[in-house]
Coordinates of C-alpha atoms in Angstrom, one line a residue:
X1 CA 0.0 0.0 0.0
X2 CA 0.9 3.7 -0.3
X3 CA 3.2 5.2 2.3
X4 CA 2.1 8.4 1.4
X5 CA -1.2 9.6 4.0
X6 CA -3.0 12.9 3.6
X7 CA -2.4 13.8 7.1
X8 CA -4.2 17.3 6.0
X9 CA -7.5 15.1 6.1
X10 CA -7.1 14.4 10.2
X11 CA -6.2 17.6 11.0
X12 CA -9.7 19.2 9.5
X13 CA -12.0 17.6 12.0
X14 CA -9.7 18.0 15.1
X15 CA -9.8 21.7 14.4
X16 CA -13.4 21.7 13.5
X17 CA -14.2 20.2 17.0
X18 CA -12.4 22.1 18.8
X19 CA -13.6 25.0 18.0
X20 CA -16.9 23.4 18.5
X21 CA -15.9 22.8 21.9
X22 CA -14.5 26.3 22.3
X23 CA -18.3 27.6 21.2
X24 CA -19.9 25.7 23.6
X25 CA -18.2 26.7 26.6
X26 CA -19.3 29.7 28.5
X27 CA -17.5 32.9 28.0
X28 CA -15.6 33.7 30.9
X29 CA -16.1 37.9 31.3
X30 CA -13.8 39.8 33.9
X31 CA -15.6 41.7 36.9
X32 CA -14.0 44.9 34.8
X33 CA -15.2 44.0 31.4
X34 CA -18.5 43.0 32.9
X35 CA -19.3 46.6 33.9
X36 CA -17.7 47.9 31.0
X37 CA -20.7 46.2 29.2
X38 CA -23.1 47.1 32.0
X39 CA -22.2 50.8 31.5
X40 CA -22.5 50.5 27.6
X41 CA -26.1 49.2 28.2
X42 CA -27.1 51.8 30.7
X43 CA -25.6 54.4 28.0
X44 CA -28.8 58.0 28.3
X45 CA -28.6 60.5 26.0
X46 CA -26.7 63.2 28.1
X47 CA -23.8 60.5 27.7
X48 CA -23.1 61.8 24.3
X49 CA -22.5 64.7 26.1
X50 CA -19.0 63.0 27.6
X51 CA -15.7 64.8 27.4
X52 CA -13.8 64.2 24.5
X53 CA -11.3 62.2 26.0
X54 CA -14.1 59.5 26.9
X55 CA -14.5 59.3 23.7
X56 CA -11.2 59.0 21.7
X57 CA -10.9 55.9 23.1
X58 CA -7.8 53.8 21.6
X59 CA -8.6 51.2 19.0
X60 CA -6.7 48.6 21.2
X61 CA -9.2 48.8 24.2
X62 CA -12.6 49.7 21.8
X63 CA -12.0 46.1 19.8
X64 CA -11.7 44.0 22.7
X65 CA -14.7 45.3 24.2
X66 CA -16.5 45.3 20.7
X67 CA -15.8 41.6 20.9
X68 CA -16.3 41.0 24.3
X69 CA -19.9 42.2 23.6
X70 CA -20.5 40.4 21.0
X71 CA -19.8 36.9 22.8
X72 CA -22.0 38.3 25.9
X73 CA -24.7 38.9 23.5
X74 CA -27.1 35.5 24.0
X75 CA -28.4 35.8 20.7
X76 CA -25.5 36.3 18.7
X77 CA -24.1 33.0 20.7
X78 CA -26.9 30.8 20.2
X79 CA -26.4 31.5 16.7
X80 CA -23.2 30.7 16.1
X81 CA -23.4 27.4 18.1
X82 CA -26.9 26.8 16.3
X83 CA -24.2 26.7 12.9
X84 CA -21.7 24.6 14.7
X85 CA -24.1 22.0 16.5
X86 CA -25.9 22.2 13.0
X87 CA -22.6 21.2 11.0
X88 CA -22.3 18.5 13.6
X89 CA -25.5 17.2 12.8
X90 CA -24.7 17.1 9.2
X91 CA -21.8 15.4 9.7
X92 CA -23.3 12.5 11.2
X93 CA -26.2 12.3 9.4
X94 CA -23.9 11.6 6.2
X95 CA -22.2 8.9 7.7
X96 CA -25.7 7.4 9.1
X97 CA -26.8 7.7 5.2
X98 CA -23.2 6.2 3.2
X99 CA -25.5 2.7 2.5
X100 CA -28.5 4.8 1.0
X101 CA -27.0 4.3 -2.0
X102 CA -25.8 1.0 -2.1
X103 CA -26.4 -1.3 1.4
X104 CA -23.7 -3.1 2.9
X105 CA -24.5 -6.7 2.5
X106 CA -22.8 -9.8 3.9
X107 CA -21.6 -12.3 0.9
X108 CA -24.6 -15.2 1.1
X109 CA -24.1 -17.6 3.4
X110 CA -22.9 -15.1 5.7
X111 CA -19.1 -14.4 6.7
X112 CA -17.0 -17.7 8.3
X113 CA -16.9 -16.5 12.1
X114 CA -14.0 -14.2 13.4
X115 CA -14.0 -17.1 16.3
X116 CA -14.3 -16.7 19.7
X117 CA -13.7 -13.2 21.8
X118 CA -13.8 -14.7 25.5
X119 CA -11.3 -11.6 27.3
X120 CA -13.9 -9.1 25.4
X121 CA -16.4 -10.4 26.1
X122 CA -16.0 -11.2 29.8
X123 CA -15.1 -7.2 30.0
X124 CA -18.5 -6.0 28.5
X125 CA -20.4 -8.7 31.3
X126 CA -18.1 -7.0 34.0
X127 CA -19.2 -4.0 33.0
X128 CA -15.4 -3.1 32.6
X129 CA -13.3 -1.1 29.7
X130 CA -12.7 -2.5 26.7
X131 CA -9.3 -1.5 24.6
X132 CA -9.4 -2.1 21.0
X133 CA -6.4 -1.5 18.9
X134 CA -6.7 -1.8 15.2
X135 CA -2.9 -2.9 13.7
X136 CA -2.1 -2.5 10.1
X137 CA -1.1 -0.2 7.2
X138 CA -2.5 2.2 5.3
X139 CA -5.7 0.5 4.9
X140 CA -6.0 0.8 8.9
X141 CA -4.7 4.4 8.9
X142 CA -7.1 5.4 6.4
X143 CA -5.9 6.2 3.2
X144 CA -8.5 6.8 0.8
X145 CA -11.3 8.2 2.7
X146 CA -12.5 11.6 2.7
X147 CA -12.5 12.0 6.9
X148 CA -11.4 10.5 9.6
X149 CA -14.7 9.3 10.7
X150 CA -15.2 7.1 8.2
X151 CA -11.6 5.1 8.5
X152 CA -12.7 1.4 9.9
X153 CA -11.5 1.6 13.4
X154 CA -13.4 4.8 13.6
X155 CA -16.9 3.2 11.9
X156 CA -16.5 0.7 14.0
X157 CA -15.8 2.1 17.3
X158 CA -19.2 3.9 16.6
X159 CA -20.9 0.6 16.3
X160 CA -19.9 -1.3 19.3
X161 CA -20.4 2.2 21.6
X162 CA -24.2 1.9 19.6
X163 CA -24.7 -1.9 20.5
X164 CA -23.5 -1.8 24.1
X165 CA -24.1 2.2 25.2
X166 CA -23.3 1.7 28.8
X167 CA -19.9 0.0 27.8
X168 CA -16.5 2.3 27.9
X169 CA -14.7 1.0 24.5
X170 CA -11.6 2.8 23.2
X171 CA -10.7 1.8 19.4
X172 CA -7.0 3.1 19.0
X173 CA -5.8 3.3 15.2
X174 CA -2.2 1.9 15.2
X175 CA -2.3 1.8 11.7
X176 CA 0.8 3.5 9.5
X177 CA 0.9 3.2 5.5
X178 CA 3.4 1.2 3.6
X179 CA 3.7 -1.3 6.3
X180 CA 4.3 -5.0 6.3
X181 CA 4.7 -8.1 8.7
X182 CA 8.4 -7.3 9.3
X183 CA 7.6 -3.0 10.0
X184 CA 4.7 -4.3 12.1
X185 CA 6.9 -6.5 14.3
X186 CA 9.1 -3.8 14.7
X187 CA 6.6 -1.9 16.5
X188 CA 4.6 -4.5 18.2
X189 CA 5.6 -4.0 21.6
X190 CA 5.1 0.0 21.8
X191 CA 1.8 0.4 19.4
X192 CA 0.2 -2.9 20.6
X193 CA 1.2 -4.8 23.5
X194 CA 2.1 -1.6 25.9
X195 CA -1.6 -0.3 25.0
X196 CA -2.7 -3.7 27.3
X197 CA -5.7 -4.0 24.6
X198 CA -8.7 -6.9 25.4
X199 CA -8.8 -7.4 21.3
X200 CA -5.9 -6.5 18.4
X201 CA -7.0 -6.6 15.2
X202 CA -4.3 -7.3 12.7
X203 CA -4.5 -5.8 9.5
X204 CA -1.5 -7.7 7.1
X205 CA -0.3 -9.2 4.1
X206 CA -1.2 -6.3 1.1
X207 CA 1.8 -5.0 1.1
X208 CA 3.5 -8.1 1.6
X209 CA 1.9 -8.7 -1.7
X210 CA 2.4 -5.9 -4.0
X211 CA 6.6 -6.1 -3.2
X212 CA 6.6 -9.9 -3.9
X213 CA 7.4 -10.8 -0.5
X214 CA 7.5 -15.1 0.4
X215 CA 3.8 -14.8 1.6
X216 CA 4.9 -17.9 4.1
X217 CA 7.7 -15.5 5.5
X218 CA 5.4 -13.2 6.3
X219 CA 3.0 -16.1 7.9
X220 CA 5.6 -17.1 10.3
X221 CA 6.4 -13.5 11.4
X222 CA 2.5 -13.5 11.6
X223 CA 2.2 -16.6 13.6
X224 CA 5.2 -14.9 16.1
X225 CA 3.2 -12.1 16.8
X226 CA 0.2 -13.5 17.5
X227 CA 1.9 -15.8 20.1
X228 CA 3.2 -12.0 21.8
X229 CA -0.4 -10.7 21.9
X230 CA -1.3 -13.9 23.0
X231 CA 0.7 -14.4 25.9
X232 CA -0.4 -10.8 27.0
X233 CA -4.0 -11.5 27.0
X234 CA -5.9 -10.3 24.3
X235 CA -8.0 -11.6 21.7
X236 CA -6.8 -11.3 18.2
X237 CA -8.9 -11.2 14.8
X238 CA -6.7 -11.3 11.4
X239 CA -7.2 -9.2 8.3
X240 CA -6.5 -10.1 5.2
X241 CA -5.6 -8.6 1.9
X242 CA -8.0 -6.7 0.3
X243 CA -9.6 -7.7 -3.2
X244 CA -8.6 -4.7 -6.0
X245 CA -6.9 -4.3 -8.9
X246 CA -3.5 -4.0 -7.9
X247 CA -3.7 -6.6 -5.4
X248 CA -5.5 -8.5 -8.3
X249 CA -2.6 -8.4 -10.7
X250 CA -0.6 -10.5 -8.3
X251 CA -3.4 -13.5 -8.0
X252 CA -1.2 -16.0 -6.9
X253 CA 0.6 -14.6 -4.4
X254 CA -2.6 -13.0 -2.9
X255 CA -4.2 -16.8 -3.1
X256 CA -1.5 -18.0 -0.7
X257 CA -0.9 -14.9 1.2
X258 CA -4.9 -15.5 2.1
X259 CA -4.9 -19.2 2.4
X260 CA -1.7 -19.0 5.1
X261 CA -3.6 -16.2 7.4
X262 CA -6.1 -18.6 7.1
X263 CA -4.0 -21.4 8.6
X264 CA -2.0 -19.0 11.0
X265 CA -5.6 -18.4 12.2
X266 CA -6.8 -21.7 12.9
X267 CA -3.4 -23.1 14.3
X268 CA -3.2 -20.0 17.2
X269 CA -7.1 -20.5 17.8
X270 CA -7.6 -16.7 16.9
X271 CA -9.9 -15.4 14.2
X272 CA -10.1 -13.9 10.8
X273 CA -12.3 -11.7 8.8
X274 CA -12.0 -12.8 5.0
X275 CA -11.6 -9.2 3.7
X276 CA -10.5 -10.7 0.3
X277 CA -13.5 -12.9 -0.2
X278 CA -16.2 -10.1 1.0
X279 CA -14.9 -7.5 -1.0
X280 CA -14.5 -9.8 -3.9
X281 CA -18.4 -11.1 -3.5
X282 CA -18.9 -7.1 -3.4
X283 CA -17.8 -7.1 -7.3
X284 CA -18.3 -10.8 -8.6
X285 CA -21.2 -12.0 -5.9
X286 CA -23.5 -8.7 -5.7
X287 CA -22.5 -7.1 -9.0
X288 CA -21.2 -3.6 -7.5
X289 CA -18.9 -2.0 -9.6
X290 CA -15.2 -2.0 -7.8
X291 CA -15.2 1.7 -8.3
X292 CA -18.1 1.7 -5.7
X293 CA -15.4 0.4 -3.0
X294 CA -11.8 1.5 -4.6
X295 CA -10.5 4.6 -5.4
X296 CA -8.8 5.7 -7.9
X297 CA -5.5 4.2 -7.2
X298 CA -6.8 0.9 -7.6
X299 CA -5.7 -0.4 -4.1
X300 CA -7.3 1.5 -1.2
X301 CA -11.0 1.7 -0.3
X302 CA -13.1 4.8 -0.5
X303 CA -15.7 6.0 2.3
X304 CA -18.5 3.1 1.4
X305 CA -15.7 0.2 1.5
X306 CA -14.1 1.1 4.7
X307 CA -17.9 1.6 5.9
X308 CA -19.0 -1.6 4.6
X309 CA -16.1 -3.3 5.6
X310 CA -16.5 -2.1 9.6
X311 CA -20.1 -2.9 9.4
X312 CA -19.1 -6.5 8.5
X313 CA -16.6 -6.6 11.3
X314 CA -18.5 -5.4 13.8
X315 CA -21.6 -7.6 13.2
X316 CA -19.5 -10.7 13.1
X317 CA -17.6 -9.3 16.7
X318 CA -21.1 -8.8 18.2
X319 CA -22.2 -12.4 17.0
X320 CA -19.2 -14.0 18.5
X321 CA -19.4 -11.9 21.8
X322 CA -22.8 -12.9 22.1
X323 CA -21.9 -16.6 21.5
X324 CA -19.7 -16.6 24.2
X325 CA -21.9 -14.6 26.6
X326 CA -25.1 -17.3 26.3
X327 CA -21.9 -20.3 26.7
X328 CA -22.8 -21.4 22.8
X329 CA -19.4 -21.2 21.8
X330 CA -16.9 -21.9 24.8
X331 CA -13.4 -21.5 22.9
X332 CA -10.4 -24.1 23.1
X333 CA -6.7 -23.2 24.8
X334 CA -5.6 -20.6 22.8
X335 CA -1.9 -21.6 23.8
X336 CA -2.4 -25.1 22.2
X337 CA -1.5 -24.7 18.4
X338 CA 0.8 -26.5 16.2
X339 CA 3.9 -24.1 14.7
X340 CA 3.7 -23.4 11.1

């Protein structure tokens, strides 16, 4: 995938909200100021009548108070938060609407299960925190969408705080473009296993791809870092490579790359969302055009994909929580697994 991330994107909505924020809070006035405006209201005609020196007032103290006035003034403030909380709205109706278009729908038969999530789901029952972080490249990070609301982690943090309200979930984006298996292991420690997360969900094997990497090199690095997260406690779902054009032109080594997660899944006990299979019955299974879920580039999703894709995920994560909740699906030793 691209290394290249237009960080100008994330910026947009951090200072949008903050000044949101700053709208919304209560405008602090001075004792001083506050008879300054006091006076100004209780103005009678014989105080045109004031010296001239009252008067000639220095730009410097008239423009503060001109302001300060203006942010006392009720009316003025409910209208300019009226415009913010309205853009707010706006926002989030837009992402509410991205499947009026074209619905997000599961390939038939359904998705094969992301397996078992006993630590999360033993969290939500507690009525404890849950830590999510979301590990990958530049399909994690978000390349290709218009916002940082609509990058998957951030979809489906939104999902999960909608299915369990009460619950206090963190999703953390630990995803950086251009990154492979042996980047990724590089970092483990510090962007995953210091977080202490209850789930990881590994994004891999794209890039590993599109530079003709031995796709069962980058399985055993795989399988290594699943044992880490493992042994410090959390549950793990794999990602694998997304269907597209450019991933596409290398058909056999996406085949294997896919078929070794697989195995590196069911050897470590963990799960896997099939992102190559979904995306491809997207295009082949329910006839949407792959410029309906790629951008231009030909490799990274756009808004509805990365929606689509996070609305999968987070249905089949609710599924398997629920499983283990009611005691339908008790899962096996997640330390007993066969190396690859």
């Amino acid at each position: 995938m691209s290394r290249h991330y237009p960080f100008c994107l994330s910026t947009l909505p951090t200072v949008f909200f903050a000044a949101s924020l700053a709208l919304l809070m209560p405008a602090s006035v001075s004792p001083s100021l506050a008879q300054t405006a006091s006076q100004q209201a209780a103005l009678s005609d014989h105080a045109k009548t004031e010296s001239r020196t009252e008067k000639t007032l220095s730009a410097e103290s008239v423009q503060p108070q001109a302001a300060q006035t203006a942010v006392a003034n009720p009316a003025a403030q409910k209208g300019i938060t009226g415009r913010a909380i309205d853009k707010v709205k706006e926002v989030a109706k837009s992402a509410g609407d991205i499947f009026s278009r074209v619905p997000c729908q599961p390939p038939k038969g359904g998705n094969k299960s992301v397996g078992s999530l006993p630590h999360v789901a033993s969290r939500l029952v507690a009525g404890e925190p849950v830590v999510i972080v979301a590990f990958g490249s530049s399909s994690t990070q978000g390349y290709g969408t218009t916002s940082p609301e609509f990058t998957y982690p951030n979809r489906l943090a939104a999902q999960l705080r909608r299915k369990y309200p009460t619950a206090d979930i963190t999703v953390i984006n630990a995803g950086k473009g251009g990154e492979d298996a042996p980047e990724m292991m590089k970092r483990l420690k510090i962007a995953v296993i210091d977080l202490r997360p209850d789930l990881v969900i590994w994004q891999v094997g794209t890039n590993a791809v599109l530079r003709n990497l031995d796709p069962e090199e980058t399985a055993k690095l795989v399988e290594e870092g699943v044992g880490r997260i493992q042994a410090a406690g959390a549950d793990i779902v794999l990602i694998d490579p997304q269907y597209s054009p450019r991933v596409n032109e290398h058909a056999e080594s996406a085949g294997k790359m896919t078929k070794l997660l697989g195995r590196v899944a069911e050897l470590r006990k963990v799960g896997i969302f099939p992102r190559f299979a979904v995306m491809k019955d997207w295009h082949e299974g329910q006839s949407i055009p792959i410029d309906n879920f790629v951008i231009s580039d030909g490799l990274h999703m756009n808004d509805w994909g990365y929606a689509c894709f996070a609305q999968l995920l987070g249905d089949d994560i609710i599924k398997s929580v629920g499983q283990i909740k009611l005691g339908v699906h008790v899962p096996s030793d997640v330390r007993t697994y066969r190396p690859m």
